[in-house]
XYZ file of C-alpha atoms in Angstrom:
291
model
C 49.288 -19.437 53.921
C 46.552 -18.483 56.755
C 45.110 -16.244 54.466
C 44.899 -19.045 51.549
C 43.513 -21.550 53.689
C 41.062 -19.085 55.011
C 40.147 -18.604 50.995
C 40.075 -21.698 49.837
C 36.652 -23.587 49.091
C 35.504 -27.309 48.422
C 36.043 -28.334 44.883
C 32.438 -29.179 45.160
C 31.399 -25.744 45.965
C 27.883 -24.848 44.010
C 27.110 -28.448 43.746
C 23.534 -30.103 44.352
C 24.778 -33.350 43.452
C 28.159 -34.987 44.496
C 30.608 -37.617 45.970
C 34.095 -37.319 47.528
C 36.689 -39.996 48.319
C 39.649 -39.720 50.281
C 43.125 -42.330 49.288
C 46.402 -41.668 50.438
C 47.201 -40.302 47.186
C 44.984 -37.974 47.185
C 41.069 -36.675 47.185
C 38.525 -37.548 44.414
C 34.947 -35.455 43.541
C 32.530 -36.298 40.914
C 30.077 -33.636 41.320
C 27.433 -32.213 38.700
C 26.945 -28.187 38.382
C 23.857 -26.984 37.237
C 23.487 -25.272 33.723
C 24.587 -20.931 34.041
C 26.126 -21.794 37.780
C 28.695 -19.166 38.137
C 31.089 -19.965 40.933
C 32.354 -16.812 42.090
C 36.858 -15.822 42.666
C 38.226 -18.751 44.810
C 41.035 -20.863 45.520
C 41.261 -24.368 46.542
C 43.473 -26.252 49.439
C 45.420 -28.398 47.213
C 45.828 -28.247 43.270
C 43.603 -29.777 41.046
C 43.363 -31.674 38.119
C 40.114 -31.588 36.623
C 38.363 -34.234 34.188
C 35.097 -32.679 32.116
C 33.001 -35.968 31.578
C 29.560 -33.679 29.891
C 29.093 -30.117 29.441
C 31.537 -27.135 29.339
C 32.971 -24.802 32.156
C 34.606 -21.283 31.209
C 37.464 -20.861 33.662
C 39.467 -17.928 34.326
C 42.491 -18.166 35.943
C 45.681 -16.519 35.603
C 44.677 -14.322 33.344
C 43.374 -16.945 30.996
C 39.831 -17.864 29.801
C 39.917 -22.194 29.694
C 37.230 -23.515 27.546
C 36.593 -26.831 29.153
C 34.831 -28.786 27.442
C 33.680 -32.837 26.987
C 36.928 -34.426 27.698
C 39.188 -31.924 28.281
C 41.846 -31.976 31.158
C 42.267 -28.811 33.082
C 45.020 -28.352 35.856
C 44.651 -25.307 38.615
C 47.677 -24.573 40.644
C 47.284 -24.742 44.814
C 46.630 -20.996 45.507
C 45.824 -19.651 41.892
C 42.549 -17.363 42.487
C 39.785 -18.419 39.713
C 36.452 -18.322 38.802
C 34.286 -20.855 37.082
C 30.554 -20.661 34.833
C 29.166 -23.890 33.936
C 27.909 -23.792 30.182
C 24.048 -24.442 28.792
C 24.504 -28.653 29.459
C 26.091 -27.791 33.185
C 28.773 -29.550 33.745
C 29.827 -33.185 35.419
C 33.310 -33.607 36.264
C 36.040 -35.118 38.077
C 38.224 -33.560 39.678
C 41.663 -35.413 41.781
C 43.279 -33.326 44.503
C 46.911 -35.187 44.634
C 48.837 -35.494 48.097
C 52.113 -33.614 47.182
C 54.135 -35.408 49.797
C 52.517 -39.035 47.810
C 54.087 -38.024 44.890
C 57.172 -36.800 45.421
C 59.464 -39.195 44.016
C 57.202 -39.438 40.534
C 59.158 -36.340 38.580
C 57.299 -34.209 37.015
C 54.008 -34.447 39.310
C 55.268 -31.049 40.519
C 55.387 -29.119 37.474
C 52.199 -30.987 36.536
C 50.394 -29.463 39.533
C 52.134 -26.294 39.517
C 51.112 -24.639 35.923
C 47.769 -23.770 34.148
C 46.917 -26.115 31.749
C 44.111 -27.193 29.139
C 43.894 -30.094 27.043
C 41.663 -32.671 25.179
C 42.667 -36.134 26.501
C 40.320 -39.054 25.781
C 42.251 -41.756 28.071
C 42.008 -39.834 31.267
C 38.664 -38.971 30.281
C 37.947 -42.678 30.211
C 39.731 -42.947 33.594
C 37.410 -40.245 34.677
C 34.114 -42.407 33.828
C 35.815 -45.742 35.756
C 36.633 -43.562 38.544
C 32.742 -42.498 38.817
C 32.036 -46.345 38.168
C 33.692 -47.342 41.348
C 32.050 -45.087 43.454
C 28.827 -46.372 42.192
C 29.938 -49.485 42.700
C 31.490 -48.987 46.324
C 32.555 -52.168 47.773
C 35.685 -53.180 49.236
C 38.094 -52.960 46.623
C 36.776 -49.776 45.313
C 39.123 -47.323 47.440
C 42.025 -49.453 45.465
C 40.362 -49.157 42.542
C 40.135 -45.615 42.607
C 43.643 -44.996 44.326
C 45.237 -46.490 41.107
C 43.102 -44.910 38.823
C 44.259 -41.424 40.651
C 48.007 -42.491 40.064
C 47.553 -43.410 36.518
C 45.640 -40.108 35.780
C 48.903 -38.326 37.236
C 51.209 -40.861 35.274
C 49.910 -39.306 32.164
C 49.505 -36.012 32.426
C 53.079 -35.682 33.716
C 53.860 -37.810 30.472
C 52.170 -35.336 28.470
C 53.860 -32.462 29.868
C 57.199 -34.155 28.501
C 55.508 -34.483 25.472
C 54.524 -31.065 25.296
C 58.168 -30.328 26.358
C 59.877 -32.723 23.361
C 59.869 -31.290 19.692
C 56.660 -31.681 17.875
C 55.921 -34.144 14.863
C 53.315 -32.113 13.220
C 54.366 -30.372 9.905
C 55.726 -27.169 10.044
C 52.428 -25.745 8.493
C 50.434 -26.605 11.774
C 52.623 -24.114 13.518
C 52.239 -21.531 11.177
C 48.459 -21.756 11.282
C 48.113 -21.802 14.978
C 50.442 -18.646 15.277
C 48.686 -16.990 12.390
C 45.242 -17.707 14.318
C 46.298 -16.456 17.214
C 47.614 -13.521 15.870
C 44.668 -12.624 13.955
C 42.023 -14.123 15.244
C 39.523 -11.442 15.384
C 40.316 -10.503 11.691
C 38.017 -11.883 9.483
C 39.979 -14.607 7.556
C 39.440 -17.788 5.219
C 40.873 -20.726 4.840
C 42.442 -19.157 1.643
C 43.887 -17.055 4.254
C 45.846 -19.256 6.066
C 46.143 -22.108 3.306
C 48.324 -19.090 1.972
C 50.232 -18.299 4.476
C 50.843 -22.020 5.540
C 52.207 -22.272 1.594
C 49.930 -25.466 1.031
C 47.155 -26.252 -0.905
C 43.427 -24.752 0.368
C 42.129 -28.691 -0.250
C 44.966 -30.267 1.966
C 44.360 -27.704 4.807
C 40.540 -28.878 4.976
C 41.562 -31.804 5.131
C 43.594 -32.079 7.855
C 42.627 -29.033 9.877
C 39.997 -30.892 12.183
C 42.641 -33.805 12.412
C 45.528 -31.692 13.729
C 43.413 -28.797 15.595
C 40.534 -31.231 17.044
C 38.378 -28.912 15.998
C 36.867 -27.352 12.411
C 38.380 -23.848 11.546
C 35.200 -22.126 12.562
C 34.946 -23.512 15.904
C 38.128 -22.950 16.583
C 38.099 -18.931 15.904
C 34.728 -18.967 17.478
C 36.818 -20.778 20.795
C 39.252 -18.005 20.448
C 37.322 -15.370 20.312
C 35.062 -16.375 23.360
C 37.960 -17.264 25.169
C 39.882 -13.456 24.564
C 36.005 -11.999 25.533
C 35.690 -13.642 28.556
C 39.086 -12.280 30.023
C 38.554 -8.857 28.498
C 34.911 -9.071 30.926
C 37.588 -9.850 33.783
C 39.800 -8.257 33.559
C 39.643 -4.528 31.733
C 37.264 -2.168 31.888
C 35.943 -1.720 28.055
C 32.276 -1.741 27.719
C 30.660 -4.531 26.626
C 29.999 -3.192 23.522
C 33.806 -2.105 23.198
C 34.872 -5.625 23.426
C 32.003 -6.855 21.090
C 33.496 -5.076 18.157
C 37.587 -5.690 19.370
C 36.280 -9.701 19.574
C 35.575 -10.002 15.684
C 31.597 -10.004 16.640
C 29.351 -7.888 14.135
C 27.595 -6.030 17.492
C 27.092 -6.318 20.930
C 23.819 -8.393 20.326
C 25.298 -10.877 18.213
C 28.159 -11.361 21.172
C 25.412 -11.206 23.733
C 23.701 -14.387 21.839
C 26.669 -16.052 21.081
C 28.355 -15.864 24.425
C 24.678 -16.773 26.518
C 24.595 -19.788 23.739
C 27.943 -20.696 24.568
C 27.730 -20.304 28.659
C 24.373 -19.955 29.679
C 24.831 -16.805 30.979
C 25.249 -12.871 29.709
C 28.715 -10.829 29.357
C 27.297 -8.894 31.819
C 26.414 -11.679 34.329
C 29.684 -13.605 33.124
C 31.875 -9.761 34.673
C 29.714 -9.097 37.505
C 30.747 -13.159 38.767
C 34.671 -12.813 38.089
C 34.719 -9.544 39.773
C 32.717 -10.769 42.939
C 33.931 -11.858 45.896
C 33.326 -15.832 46.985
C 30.707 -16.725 48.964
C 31.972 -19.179 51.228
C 28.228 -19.634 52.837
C 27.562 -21.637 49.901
C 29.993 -24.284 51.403
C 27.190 -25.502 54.372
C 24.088 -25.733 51.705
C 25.262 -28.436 49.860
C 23.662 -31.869 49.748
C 26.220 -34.754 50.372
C 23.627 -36.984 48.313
C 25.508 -40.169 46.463
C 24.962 -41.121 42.579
């Protein structure tokens, strides 16, 4: 655990701009990351769960690329070694620390905090944006205020890990699809494609794609893609180029474009900051400056 601690960096690490709040259920940052900020292999002291309010980051952890984007909720286990790259809008989030001994008698807070996780959720987003309005506000009944807006953020996500947990309700089809795009998502493939495969009609699928995946079929390979990219640049050692062509992209330039569009920074700039080594200086040059 030395050795952790000794790791582990503010969750506001890279920041110009930020507040913190301490409540006995836990810690509270809204901070704002610059646009292309890479924040180099880290860990934090407690786990986090992470509200993106504007912009994007690209976090790798545990072997996974997370695209977090407007709205999406993000959780990062105490002790799980990631990096981070704020996308071409930066990124303003919120992120909640929770006290594990505060919330030990609400089940399910602990295997909330304890996986990696990624979701679109437009209620604790909402939370988010009152939590920031109270510290803008600050007066007396603020820490309240914020305290129970940090125990209703943790009500639902452990709520929607139950979900996740319960059998789904979306038709069968919607399971297909997602396996099939996962499978084969650097094939080139239409909607005939999977309309086919999903055995419904190409009409109905274009339909309801956008309504079931929150995103439109293109986006969603292009997510995919990106996402399988930016842990091949962590993780293995194929050239750029190499995982260019294994990503679906038609060369390395068109990847190069797409991925600097996408992140605000290179593949090569992306690998060289998840293979680095934290720089823990950065922790005494930020500005504790309240907005």
């Amino acid at each position: 655990m030395s050795d952790l601690v000794s790791r582990a960096v503010p969750v506001t690490m890279g920041s110009p701009r930020f507040v913190n709040v301490e409540t006995p259920s836990g810690g509270v940052a809204h901070a704002w990351f610059p646009p292309g900020v890479c924040l180099q292999p880290h860990t934090h002291d407690r786990p986090i769960v992470a509200v993106m309010l504007e912009g994007s980051f690209l976090t790798s952890i545990a072997r996974r690329a997370l695209d977090c984007t407007e709205r999406c909720v993000w959780t990062e286990p105490l002790g799980e070694m990631h990096s981070n790259v704020s996308g071409t809008r930066g990124a303003r989030v919120v992120v909640v620390q929770p006290n594990a001994r505060h919330f030990d008698e609400m089940a399910g807070v602990g295997r909330l905090t304890s996986e990696v996780s990624l979701r679109s959720d437009a209620v604790i987003a909402a939370d988010g944006r009152r939590i920031v309005d109270e510290m803008r506000l600050s007066d007396s009944a603020s820490p309240l205020a914020i305290e129970a807006l940090i125990i209703q953020i943790m009500a639902r996500g452990v709520r929607a890990i139950r979900q996740q947990s319960a059998a789904r309700d979306d038709p069968r089809w919607v399971a297909r699809i997602r396996e099939l795009l996962h499978a084969r998502f650097r094939d080139r493939l239409t909607l005939g494609d999977l309309a086919a495969a999903a055995e419904i009609h190409p009409c109905h699928l274009s339909r309801s794609f956008r309504r079931h995946f929150h995103k439109t079929f293109a986006d969603y390979v292009r997510a995919l893609r990106a996402d399988w990219a930016a842990e091949q640049l962590a993780t293995s050692d194929a050239s750029i180029a190499e995982i260019a062509v294994s990503a679906g992209y038609v060369d390395q330039s068109h990847f190069t474009r797409q991925f600097r569009m996408r992140l605000g920074v290179t593949p090569a700039e992306y690998r060289r900051c998840v293979r680095g080594r934290p720089r823990l200086s950065q922790i005494e040059s930020q500005e504790h400056e309240p907005w």
